[in-house]
Tab-separated table of C-alpha atoms in Angstrom:
chain	number	residue	atom	x	y	z
Z	198	MET	CA	0.038	0.141	0.014
Z	199	ALA	CA	1.381	3.421	-0.959
Z	200	ASP	CA	2.088	6.212	1.606
Z	201	SER	CA	1.633	9.009	-0.706
Z	202	ALA	CA	-1.709	10.128	-2.217
Z	203	ILE	CA	-0.237	11.149	-5.632
Z	204	VAL	CA	-1.020	8.878	-8.633
Z	205	ILE	CA	0.928	8.719	-11.592
Z	206	THR	CA	-1.721	8.612	-14.396
Z	207	SER	CA	0.312	8.428	-17.634
Z	208	VAL	CA	3.711	8.192	-19.088
Z	209	ASN	CA	4.275	9.223	-22.822
Z	210	LYS	CA	7.581	8.177	-24.357
Z	211	ALA	CA	9.554	8.890	-27.567
Z	212	GLY	CA	12.747	7.345	-28.833
Z	213	GLY	CA	15.247	9.522	-30.740
Z	214	ALA	CA	18.704	9.498	-31.831
Z	215	GLY	CA	20.753	8.517	-28.801
Z	216	GLN	CA	17.892	9.187	-26.286
Z	217	ILE	CA	14.523	8.716	-25.017
Z	218	THR	CA	12.099	11.369	-23.805
Z	219	LEU	CA	9.623	10.570	-20.972
Z	220	LEU	CA	6.664	12.870	-20.160
Z	221	VAL	CA	5.130	11.826	-16.694
Z	222	GLY	CA	1.543	12.936	-15.736
Z	223	THR	CA	0.203	12.818	-12.187
Z	224	SER	CA	-2.900	13.527	-10.276
Z	225	GLY	CA	-3.294	14.730	-6.729
Z	226	GLY	CA	-0.470	16.614	-4.991
Z	227	GLY	CA	-1.375	19.966	-6.454
Z	228	GLU	CA	-0.760	23.107	-4.216
Z	229	ASP	CA	-4.626	23.880	-4.494
Z	230	GLU	CA	-5.585	20.269	-3.609
Z	231	CYS	CA	-3.795	19.483	-0.435
Z	232	LEU	CA	-1.639	20.549	2.385
Z	233	ILE	CA	1.776	21.801	1.397
Z	234	TYR	CA	3.680	18.799	2.719
Z	235	MET	CA	1.354	16.520	0.770
Z	236	THR	CA	2.239	18.107	-2.572
Z	237	LEU	CA	4.359	16.548	-5.255
Z	238	ASN	CA	8.092	16.996	-4.780
Z	239	ARG	CA	9.311	14.830	-7.584
Z	240	VAL	CA	8.809	11.565	-9.636
Z	241	GLU	CA	11.790	9.019	-9.252
Z	242	ILE	CA	12.574	7.089	-12.724
Z	243	TYR	CA	14.104	3.546	-12.542
Z	244	ALA	CA	15.410	1.959	-15.686
Z	245	SER	CA	16.572	-1.478	-16.876
Z	246	LYS	CA	17.585	-3.164	-20.065
Z	247	THR	CA	15.446	-6.215	-19.062
Z	248	ASN	CA	11.769	-6.278	-18.184
Z	249	ASN	CA	12.143	-6.857	-14.480
Z	250	ARG	CA	11.955	-3.991	-11.907
Z	251	ALA	CA	14.339	-5.959	-9.644
Z	252	THR	CA	17.199	-5.225	-12.012
Z	253	ALA	CA	16.329	-1.551	-12.540
Z	254	THR	CA	18.451	1.397	-11.179
Z	255	LYS	CA	17.436	4.906	-10.499
Z	256	ILE	CA	18.423	7.139	-13.465
Z	257	GLY	CA	16.946	10.494	-12.180
Z	258	ASP	CA	13.975	12.667	-10.905
Z	259	THR	CA	11.537	14.724	-12.639
Z	260	THR	CA	8.135	16.741	-12.230
Z	261	GLY	CA	7.289	16.504	-15.871
Z	262	THR	CA	9.643	15.770	-18.792
Z	263	PHE	CA	12.791	13.793	-18.433
Z	264	VAL	CA	15.428	12.909	-21.338
Z	265	HIS	CA	17.494	9.603	-20.810
Z	266	GLY	CA	20.512	10.354	-23.094
Z	267	ASN	CA	23.896	8.893	-23.890
Z	268	LEU	CA	22.218	5.836	-25.329
Z	269	GLY	CA	23.108	3.641	-28.391
Z	270	VAL	CA	21.436	2.890	-31.583
Z	271	SER	CA	18.252	0.877	-31.433
Z	272	GLU	CA	18.436	0.568	-27.718
Z	273	THR	CA	15.459	-0.754	-25.592
Z	274	TRP	CA	14.908	0.195	-22.109
Z	275	TYR	CA	12.203	-0.548	-19.475
Z	276	TYR	CA	11.053	2.038	-16.906
Z	277	TRP	CA	9.301	2.206	-13.754
Z	278	PHE	CA	8.109	5.453	-11.777
Z	279	ARG	CA	6.954	6.428	-8.232
Z	280	ALA	CA	5.804	9.679	-6.832
Z	281	ILE	CA	7.556	11.386	-3.841
Z	282	ASP	CA	5.768	14.051	-1.701
Z	283	ASN	CA	7.077	16.876	0.617
Z	284	ASN	CA	6.680	15.080	3.794
Z	285	SER	CA	9.604	14.677	6.240
Z	286	PRO	CA	10.560	11.989	5.901
Z	287	PRO	CA	8.942	11.764	2.323
Z	288	LEU	CA	5.902	9.496	1.591
Z	289	VAL	CA	6.333	7.287	-1.485
Z	290	GLY	CA	3.441	6.469	-4.025
Z	291	GLU	CA	2.771	3.275	-5.874
Z	292	TRP	CA	4.817	2.125	-8.675
Z	293	TYR	CA	3.849	2.729	-12.156
Z	294	PRO	CA	3.446	0.337	-13.797
Z	295	PHE	CA	2.431	-1.677	-10.756
Z	296	SER	CA	3.595	-4.940	-12.289
Z	297	PRO	CA	7.401	-5.341	-11.616
Z	298	THR	CA	7.548	-7.307	-15.166
Z	299	ASP	CA	5.559	-4.820	-17.189
Z	300	GLY	CA	7.762	-1.837	-17.524
Z	301	VAL	CA	7.110	1.165	-19.891
Z	302	VAL	CA	9.115	0.144	-22.859
Z	303	ALA	CA	10.855	2.489	-25.344
Z	304	THR	CA	13.545	2.245	-28.000
Z	305	THR	CA	16.068	4.614	-29.401
Z	306	SER	CA	16.041	5.296	-33.064
Z	307	ASN	CA	18.359	3.555	-35.554
Z	308	GLN	CA	19.952	6.720	-36.369
Z	309	VAL	CA	23.285	8.313	-34.844
Z	310	PRO	CA	23.518	12.043	-34.133
Z	311	PRO	CA	24.613	13.987	-37.148
Z	312	PRO	CA	28.387	15.108	-37.656
Z	313	ASN	CA	29.072	18.439	-35.857
Z	314	SER	CA	25.908	18.291	-33.979
Z	315	VAL	CA	27.612	19.893	-31.081
Z	316	GLY	CA	28.391	23.115	-32.800
Z	317	THR	CA	29.036	26.867	-32.186
Z	318	PRO	CA	26.539	27.268	-29.362
Z	319	GLN	CA	28.113	24.495	-27.355
Z	320	LEU	CA	31.815	25.023	-28.398
Z	321	GLN	CA	31.789	28.701	-29.189
Z	322	ASP	CA	33.950	28.471	-32.062
Z	323	GLY	CA	33.033	25.103	-33.770
Z	324	ALA	CA	33.903	21.492	-33.408
Z	325	ALA	CA	36.611	20.089	-31.192
Z	326	THR	CA	39.597	19.445	-33.050
Z	327	ALA	CA	43.294	18.254	-32.304
Z	328	GLN	CA	44.715	21.454	-32.972
Z	329	LYS	CA	42.461	23.213	-30.468
Z	330	ILE	CA	42.964	20.422	-27.861
Z	331	ALA	CA	47.012	20.518	-28.376
Z	332	ASN	CA	47.605	23.552	-26.272
Z	333	LEU	CA	45.623	22.044	-23.395
Z	334	ALA	CA	47.904	18.959	-23.190
Z	335	VAL	CA	49.234	18.260	-19.764
Z	336	GLY	CA	53.147	18.079	-20.514
Z	337	SER	CA	56.346	18.701	-18.452
Z	338	ALA	CA	55.970	22.394	-18.855
Z	339	HIS	CA	52.577	22.398	-17.270
Z	340	ILE	CA	53.716	20.518	-14.198
Z	341	GLN	CA	57.193	22.014	-13.800
Z	342	ALA	CA	59.054	19.424	-15.433
Z	343	LEU	CA	57.904	16.847	-12.954
Z	344	ALA	CA	56.653	14.033	-15.401
Z	345	VAL	CA	54.222	11.465	-13.827
Z	346	LYS	CA	56.086	8.130	-14.460
Z	347	THR	CA	55.592	4.703	-12.711
Z	348	ALA	CA	58.662	5.403	-10.749
Z	349	ASN	CA	57.049	8.483	-9.405
Z	350	ILE	CA	53.850	6.775	-8.093
Z	351	ASP	CA	55.408	3.316	-7.623
Z	352	ASN	CA	52.532	0.842	-8.415
Z	353	LEU	CA	50.238	3.515	-9.725
Z	354	GLN	CA	48.548	4.065	-6.313
Z	355	VAL	CA	47.645	7.589	-5.070
Z	356	THR	CA	48.271	8.020	-1.568
Z	357	ASP	CA	47.921	10.902	0.895
Z	358	ALA	CA	51.742	10.932	1.094
Z	359	LYS	CA	51.975	11.351	-2.645
Z	360	MET	CA	49.189	13.982	-2.753
Z	361	VAL	CA	50.730	16.034	-0.109
Z	362	THR	CA	48.277	19.181	-0.051
Z	363	MET	CA	45.419	20.124	-2.047
Z	364	SER	CA	44.732	23.795	-2.065
Z	365	ALA	CA	41.901	25.872	-3.428
Z	366	THR	CA	44.217	26.971	-6.507
Z	367	LYS	CA	44.713	23.192	-7.448
Z	368	LEU	CA	40.792	22.763	-7.405
Z	369	THR	CA	39.952	25.967	-9.112
Z	370	ALA	CA	36.073	25.918	-9.840
Z	371	GLY	CA	36.159	22.261	-9.324
Z	372	VAL	CA	33.846	19.953	-7.357
Z	373	VAL	CA	34.912	17.070	-4.928
Z	374	THR	CA	32.332	14.571	-4.382
Z	375	ALA	CA	33.031	12.087	-1.649
Z	376	THR	CA	31.942	10.332	1.610
Z	377	LEU	CA	34.087	12.202	4.023
Z	378	THR	CA	34.297	14.257	7.296
Z	379	ILE	CA	34.763	17.946	6.781
Z	380	ASN	CA	36.855	19.381	9.704
Z	381	ALA	CA	38.416	22.752	10.247
Z	382	PRO	CA	41.733	22.033	8.259
Z	383	LEU	CA	39.677	21.197	5.059
Z	384	ILE	CA	37.613	24.524	5.312
Z	385	ASN	CA	40.152	26.636	6.757
Z	386	GLY	CA	38.252	29.849	6.932
Z	387	GLY	CA	36.292	29.261	3.807
Z	388	SER	CA	32.487	29.123	3.362
Z	389	ILE	CA	29.855	26.760	2.464
Z	390	ASN	CA	27.445	28.384	0.072
Z	391	GLY	CA	24.196	26.839	-1.177
Z	392	ALA	CA	20.476	27.558	-1.429
Z	393	ARG	CA	19.805	24.830	0.913
Z	394	ILE	CA	21.505	22.430	3.197
Z	395	ARG	CA	19.718	19.576	4.845
Z	396	ILE	CA	21.260	17.468	7.517
Z	397	GLN	CA	19.222	14.248	8.172
Z	398	ALA	CA	20.181	11.052	9.825
Z	399	THR	CA	19.998	8.130	7.333
Z	400	ASP	CA	21.476	5.374	9.395
Z	401	GLY	CA	19.018	5.259	12.208
Z	402	THR	CA	18.839	7.331	15.503
Z	403	LEU	CA	21.153	10.090	16.301
Z	404	VAL	CA	23.319	9.358	19.413
Z	405	GLU	CA	24.944	12.751	19.520
Z	406	PRO	CA	23.972	16.319	18.399
Z	407	GLY	CA	23.733	16.750	14.552
Z	408	ILE	CA	25.364	20.032	14.724
Z	409	ILE	CA	27.876	21.301	17.421
Z	410	PHE	CA	29.345	24.843	17.637
Z	411	ASN	CA	31.968	24.772	20.237
Z	412	SER	CA	34.036	27.987	19.773
Z	413	THR	CA	35.748	30.873	21.606
Z	414	VAL	CA	34.540	34.160	20.044
Z	415	ALA	CA	35.730	37.757	20.282
Z	416	PRO	CA	33.576	40.391	21.972
Z	417	ASN	CA	30.143	41.045	20.332
Z	418	VAL	CA	30.458	38.037	18.197
Z	419	SER	CA	27.711	35.200	18.036
Z	420	SER	CA	28.500	31.535	17.255
Z	421	VAL	CA	25.227	31.522	15.090
Z	422	ARG	CA	23.723	34.414	13.505
Z	423	ILE	CA	20.705	34.226	11.058
Z	424	SER	CA	19.265	37.008	8.806
Z	425	GLN	CA	16.428	36.696	6.440
Z	426	THR	CA	14.130	38.797	4.236
Z	427	GLY	CA	10.985	38.158	2.382
Z	428	ALA	CA	7.345	39.410	2.422
Z	429	ASN	CA	5.046	37.314	4.648
Z	430	GLY	CA	8.102	34.988	5.637
Z	431	GLU	CA	7.997	32.551	8.386
Z	432	ALA	CA	10.077	32.903	11.530
Z	433	ALA	CA	13.813	33.125	11.163
Z	434	VAL	CA	14.234	30.162	13.327
Z	435	TYR	CA	11.360	27.555	13.295
Z	436	GLY	CA	11.707	24.461	15.252
Z	437	THR	CA	9.305	21.360	15.693
Z	438	ASN	CA	9.942	18.588	18.196
Z	439	LEU	CA	7.831	15.546	17.289
Z	440	GLY	CA	8.992	13.672	20.387
Z	441	THR	CA	6.478	12.313	22.888
Z	442	GLY	CA	8.306	12.421	26.214
Z	443	PRO	CA	8.131	15.043	29.011
Z	444	GLN	CA	11.593	16.451	28.126
Z	445	SER	CA	10.552	17.072	24.266
Z	446	HIS	CA	10.828	20.731	24.489
Z	447	GLY	CA	10.916	23.087	21.566
Z	448	ALA	CA	14.274	24.729	22.769
Z	449	ARG	CA	16.428	25.028	25.793
Z	450	PHE	CA	18.550	28.026	26.426
Z	451	ASN	CA	20.883	28.804	29.331
Z	452	SER	CA	23.822	30.616	30.517
Z	453	VAL	CA	26.579	28.744	32.360
Z	454	PRO	CA	29.685	30.772	32.794
Z	455	ILE	CA	33.019	28.807	33.230
Z	456	THR	CA	33.525	30.336	36.513
Z	457	GLY	CA	30.937	31.872	38.853
Z	458	PRO	CA	27.045	31.021	39.339
Z	459	ALA	CA	24.950	29.882	36.651
Z	460	GLY	CA	22.816	32.449	34.948
Z	461	GLY	CA	19.262	32.207	33.793
Z	462	ALA	CA	17.906	29.101	31.957
Z	463	ALA	CA	14.720	28.834	29.905
Z	464	LEU	CA	12.538	26.217	27.992
Z	465	LEU	CA	10.438	27.256	25.003
Z	466	GLY	CA	7.421	24.993	23.861
Z	467	LEU	CA	7.066	22.470	26.564
Z	468	PRO	CA	5.105	19.301	25.753
Z	469	PRO	CA	1.947	18.342	27.244
Z	470	ALA	CA	3.435	16.141	29.604
Z	471	SER	CA	5.349	18.795	31.187
Z	472	GLY	CA	2.507	21.223	31.357
Z	473	GLY	CA	2.346	22.650	27.826
Z	474	TYR	CA	3.901	26.053	28.823
Z	475	ALA	CA	5.020	28.379	26.011
Z	476	VAL	CA	7.975	29.641	28.238
Z	477	TRP	CA	9.369	27.915	31.445
Z	478	CYS	CA	12.082	29.404	33.612
Z	479	GLU	CA	14.272	26.565	34.753
Z	480	ASN	CA	16.695	28.990	36.600
Z	481	GLY	CA	15.959	32.871	37.249
Z	482	THR	CA	12.792	34.903	36.442
Z	483	VAL	CA	11.423	36.701	33.639
Z	484	GLY	CA	12.506	40.284	33.478
Z	485	PRO	CA	12.076	43.234	32.881
Z	486	PHE	CA	8.553	42.111	33.430
Z	487	THR	CA	5.349	43.914	32.079
Z	488	GLY	CA	2.195	41.797	31.559
Z	489	SER	CA	0.308	42.851	28.315
Z	490	HIS	CA	-2.876	41.799	26.826
Z	491	PRO	CA	-4.341	41.937	23.255
Z	492	GLY	CA	-7.442	43.670	22.389
Z	493	PHE	CA	-9.554	45.062	19.444
Z	494	ILE	CA	-10.518	48.827	19.018
Z	495	ASP	CA	-12.936	50.166	16.337
Z	496	LYS	CA	-10.836	50.926	13.240
Z	497	ASP	CA	-12.845	54.325	13.027
Z	498	ALA	CA	-11.873	55.429	16.762
Z	499	PRO	CA	-9.697	58.482	17.074
Z	500	ASP	CA	-5.987	58.606	17.902
Z	501	ILE	CA	-5.654	57.843	21.526
Z	502	PRO	CA	-2.705	58.998	23.691
Z	503	LEU	CA	-0.272	56.132	24.809
Z	504	GLY	CA	-0.742	55.744	28.685
Z	505	SER	CA	-4.569	56.054	28.310
Z	506	ILE	CA	-6.970	53.651	30.339
Z	507	LEU	CA	-8.921	51.157	28.310
Z	508	VAL	CA	-12.256	49.315	29.240
Z	509	ASP	CA	-13.451	46.021	28.151
Z	510	GLY	CA	-16.460	45.962	25.715
Z	511	ASP	CA	-17.654	42.713	24.075
Z	512	VAL	CA	-15.764	39.371	24.099
Z	513	ILE	CA	-14.792	38.983	20.480
Z	514	ASP	CA	-13.630	35.374	20.604
Z	515	ARG	CA	-11.898	32.758	22.983
Z	516	ARG	CA	-9.788	29.621	22.896
Z	517	GLY	CA	-9.635	27.251	25.729
Z	518	VAL	CA	-9.294	28.607	29.041
Z	519	ASP	CA	-6.005	30.557	28.506
Z	520	ASP	CA	-6.943	33.074	25.835
Z	521	THR	CA	-9.806	35.557	25.249
Z	522	VAL	CA	-9.833	38.820	23.273
Z	523	THR	CA	-12.511	41.597	23.665
Z	524	SER	CA	-13.316	44.952	22.047
Z	525	VAL	CA	-12.071	47.783	24.057
Z	526	SER	CA	-12.579	51.527	24.346
Z	527	LEU	CA	-11.463	54.672	26.285
Z	528	SER	CA	-12.586	54.751	30.100
Z	529	ARG	CA	-15.365	57.477	30.426
Z	530	LYS	CA	-16.559	57.292	34.164
Z	531	ALA	CA	-15.006	57.388	37.439
Z	532	MET	CA	-14.038	54.088	39.299
Z	533	ASP	CA	-15.003	51.977	36.349
Z	534	PRO	CA	-14.575	48.421	37.305
Z	535	ALA	CA	-14.409	47.447	33.431
Z	536	ALA	CA	-10.907	48.855	33.253
Z	537	ILE	CA	-8.607	46.204	31.648
Z	538	GLY	CA	-5.259	48.264	31.537
Z	539	ILE	CA	-3.204	50.943	29.863
Z	540	LEU	CA	-2.767	51.453	26.053
Z	541	THR	CA	0.936	50.896	25.052
Z	542	ARG	CA	0.437	50.274	21.278
Z	543	ARG	CA	-2.047	50.409	18.445
Z	544	HIS	CA	-1.534	48.561	15.102
Z	545	ALA	CA	-3.335	47.789	11.884
Z	546	LEU	CA	-4.595	44.243	11.486
Z	547	ASP	CA	-4.414	42.174	8.229
Z	548	GLU	CA	-5.585	38.769	7.356
Z	549	ALA	CA	-2.092	37.203	8.529
Z	550	SER	CA	-1.981	38.978	11.854
Z	551	LEU	CA	-1.124	36.705	14.737
Z	552	HIS	CA	-3.978	36.263	17.392
Z	553	ALA	CA	-4.044	34.392	20.681
Z	554	VAL	CA	-7.548	32.947	19.981
Z	555	VAL	CA	-7.085	31.577	16.436
Z	556	ASP	CA	-4.211	30.238	14.081
Z	557	GLY	CA	-2.451	33.253	12.763
Z	558	SER	CA	-0.943	31.191	9.796
Z	559	ASN	CA	-1.644	32.403	6.154
Z	560	VAL	CA	-1.047	28.849	4.916
Z	561	PRO	CA	-2.743	25.556	5.825
Z	562	PRO	CA	-1.491	24.425	9.152
Z	563	MET	CA	1.445	21.648	8.986
Z	564	LYS	CA	0.629	19.782	12.186
Z	565	PHE	CA	-2.105	17.773	13.760
Z	566	ASP	CA	-3.875	19.182	17.066
Z	567	GLU	CA	-3.789	17.327	20.117
Z	568	THR	CA	-7.194	15.576	19.309
Z	569	VAL	CA	-5.375	13.355	16.618
Z	570	SER	CA	-4.030	10.128	17.835
Z	571	PRO	CA	-0.741	8.635	16.786
Z	572	GLN	CA	-2.658	5.840	15.181
Z	573	GLN	CA	-4.525	8.441	12.949
Z	574	ARG	CA	-1.394	10.387	12.184
Z	575	LEU	CA	0.297	7.044	10.879
Z	576	GLY	CA	-2.686	5.754	9.525
Z	577	SER	CA	-5.076	7.445	6.811
Z	578	GLY	CA	-5.832	10.517	9.047
Z	579	ALA	CA	-7.953	11.816	6.318
Z	580	LEU	CA	-10.922	12.722	8.516
Z	581	ALA	CA	-8.581	14.415	11.029
Z	582	LEU	CA	-6.863	16.359	8.377
Z	583	ARG	CA	-9.989	17.598	6.791
Z	584	LYS	CA	-11.412	18.629	10.260
Z	585	HIS	CA	-8.049	20.511	10.834
Z	586	ARG	CA	-8.134	22.244	7.477
Z	587	GLU	CA	-11.661	23.262	8.052
Z	588	THR	CA	-10.803	24.893	11.333
Z	589	TRP	CA	-8.061	26.824	9.589
Z	590	LYS	CA	-10.496	27.993	6.980
Z	591	GLN	CA	-12.806	29.272	9.802
Z	592	SER	CA	-9.991	30.900	11.512
Z	593	LYS	CA	-8.901	32.690	8.296
Z	594	ALA	CA	-12.422	34.011	7.841
Z	595	LYS	CA	-12.442	35.396	11.244
Z	596	ARG	CA	-9.097	37.177	10.864
Z	597	ALA	CA	-10.351	38.702	7.581
Z	598	ASN	CA	-13.534	39.948	9.313
Z	599	TRP	CA	-11.506	41.304	12.374
Z	600	ALA	CA	-8.990	43.028	9.862
Z	601	GLY	CA	-11.969	44.928	8.205
Z	602	ARG	CA	-13.535	46.136	11.576
Z	603	PHE	CA	-10.669	46.637	14.201
Z	604	ASP	CA	-7.322	47.776	14.891
Z	605	GLY	CA	-5.185	45.813	17.296
Z	606	VAL	CA	-4.055	47.086	20.618
Z	607	VAL	CA	-1.519	45.967	23.309
Z	608	ILE	CA	-2.749	46.686	26.916
Z	609	ASN	CA	-0.444	46.616	29.985
Z	610	GLY	CA	-2.196	45.082	32.954
Z	611	LEU	CA	0.620	43.836	35.019
Z	612	GLY	CA	4.268	45.007	35.991
Z	613	GLU	CA	5.532	48.492	35.946
Z	614	GLY	CA	5.047	51.340	33.555
Z	615	GLN	CA	3.222	54.593	33.308
Z	616	VAL	CA	-0.291	55.852	33.087
Z	617	LEU	CA	-2.071	59.299	32.435
Z	618	ILE	CA	-3.262	60.857	35.680
Z	619	CYS	CA	-5.304	64.002	36.217
Z	620	GLY	CA	-5.758	66.170	39.300
Z	621	ARG	CA	-9.535	65.494	39.845
Z	622	GLY	CA	-8.638	63.192	42.733
Z	623	GLY	CA	-6.100	65.641	44.064
Z	624	ASP	CA	-2.428	65.513	44.533
Z	625	ILE	CA	-0.706	62.256	44.712
Z	626	GLU	CA	1.702	60.745	47.177
Z	627	LYS	CA	4.002	57.668	46.558
Z	628	GLY	CA	2.078	54.437	47.157
Z	629	ASP	CA	-1.380	56.119	46.360
Z	630	LEU	CA	-3.686	53.826	44.245
Z	631	ALA	CA	-5.273	55.261	40.921
Z	632	CYS	CA	-8.554	54.504	39.421
Z	633	THR	CA	-10.515	55.774	36.146
Z	634	SER	CA	-11.989	59.301	36.257
Z	635	ASP	CA	-14.571	61.138	34.168
Z	636	LEU	CA	-11.954	62.473	31.657
Z	637	PRO	CA	-11.849	60.036	28.817
Z	638	GLY	CA	-8.942	57.390	29.217
Z	639	ILE	CA	-7.469	59.479	32.148
Z	640	GLY	CA	-6.889	58.178	35.671
Z	641	MET	CA	-7.084	60.045	39.112
Z	642	ARG	CA	-6.196	59.381	42.767
Z	643	GLN	CA	-8.545	56.630	44.198
Z	644	PRO	CA	-10.934	58.066	46.825
Z	645	ASP	CA	-10.126	56.988	50.273
Z	646	PHE	CA	-12.363	54.709	52.367
Z	647	ASP	CA	-13.615	55.673	56.057
Z	648	LEU	CA	-12.504	52.924	58.238
Z	649	GLY	CA	-14.195	53.950	61.549
Z	650	GLY	CA	-12.865	57.462	61.312
Z	651	GLN	CA	-9.573	56.325	59.758
Z	652	ARG	CA	-9.010	57.312	56.117
Z	653	ALA	CA	-7.374	54.502	54.111
Z	654	GLN	CA	-6.924	53.237	50.456
Z	655	LEU	CA	-7.807	49.731	49.658
Z	656	VAL	CA	-7.282	47.680	46.302
Z	657	THR	CA	-10.762	47.102	44.987
Z	658	HIS	CA	-12.137	45.782	41.780
Z	659	TYR	CA	-11.888	49.204	40.053
Z	660	THR	CA	-8.147	49.938	41.170
Z	661	VAL	CA	-5.972	50.553	38.065
Z	662	ALA	CA	-2.492	51.118	39.412
Z	663	ARG	CA	-0.306	52.096	42.469
Z	664	ILE	CA	1.427	55.306	41.952
Z	665	ARG	CA	5.426	55.255	42.412
Z	666	GLU	CA	6.060	59.117	42.612
Z	667	ALA	CA	4.620	62.101	44.181
Z	668	VAL	CA	2.505	64.421	41.860
Z	669	THR	CA	0.865	67.587	42.409
Z	670	PHE	CA	-1.493	69.404	39.868
Z	671	SER	CA	-2.121	73.175	39.287
Z	672	ASP	CA	-5.760	72.247	37.952
Z	673	PRO	CA	-8.123	69.371	38.257
Z	674	ASP	CA	-8.070	68.690	34.454
Z	675	GLU	CA	-4.233	69.020	34.190
Z	676	VAL	CA	-2.806	65.554	33.054
Z	677	LYS	CA	0.491	64.021	33.679
Z	678	LEU	CA	2.218	60.791	32.753
Z	679	VAL	CA	3.053	59.141	36.116
Z	680	ALA	CA	5.143	55.943	36.972
Z	681	CYS	CA	3.248	53.093	38.443
Z	682	ILE	CA	2.723	49.538	39.169
Z	683	TYR	CA	-0.408	48.228	37.035
Z	684	LEU	CA	-2.995	46.276	39.048
Z	685	CYS	CA	-5.485	45.352	36.321
Z	686	GLY	CA	-4.122	41.779	35.874
């Protein structure tokens, strides 16, 4: 049974002079038909001179047309094909043809390539002649009078001792293909360039890290630095841990000086078996700490000064018990218990904006949710995938609707910061509490409670912040930005 849902539907072949052209047709695996990792990556082509797949070897890959070249006259070949998708590791489709003894058969023509068929475009100045090659001969003058003789290489064996040193100048523009270990002397300050480098264990389970950076660096130098550009790109670093144990975290970071006490240590993306936290401090604390909440404000709401107090409106959406998002507006009455915090940022929304209550991806999700069992993931999983994709479509529709109606706001509710305060509650001493006032978005000194003739301030359901500096006002409507500890969380 095939792992991939991609099906090879047809193969057209044509024999020519010294070559056979193959055109492969497939169904399924289009970008508009399925998840991106289930799309077609390539079709592998195997060939044999006998009609038996057991004797066939792989000759190449294609996504459409493939030319099997350098063949003889009237030469017959048998071909088998299979589709590979973009999964990691990739899933493989059924053989085409399915029968191991019924390959697609094709024969080259009985003609040979005409004389000088490799002409000016390929050789610039025409056919290759002895006269043109003569000046390229490797003679004693080219190798500094050191002729290569049997005596020089003993029994014609090339060894490390005879090679001595291979430098960049001796391999100019060349390519060395080999199974080897690349260590510092081999690279020696050079660079590895390529559009993509993939490191994948092909011989079982890794028993040590796949990549190790162990270096002493100069001041202000990092062992690893990543820089990327591109509209609507993914995160510069994207990690997924598919392990199932309680230690299968997304990432672990720590500071352990060679001398002195250890610094902070944190985990990112903890597995469910360890609580499912996004961030976990193994050592140390989170700091500087200011707790912020997301919110939505009407797109046509006027500009609001930073430091203004916002109040809850309607609940727009929710996900689980961890996340909700509400519409918010400026506070407009004194001692309003609906105060949620202080405006710190306002930003435009678009369909790809990140939200706490829905998936923020602009492409279909590439993972199962927690409701999908390992058996479903390894089995057909079709129903679960369909459900997951439908949820993503609903999330995308929500994000589009919100982008048309709202701007996003970031609201400070915990930690330290500043808040706009007026003089309607009187002057303020260090440690006084603040609440909303009748001025839109502006706080004031919270009124005292009378405790049997003793005046006191108490934290209540409408307290917004504790003030950290003494402030005087020349007018009840004078407004100042005042240091505080937020108490809305």
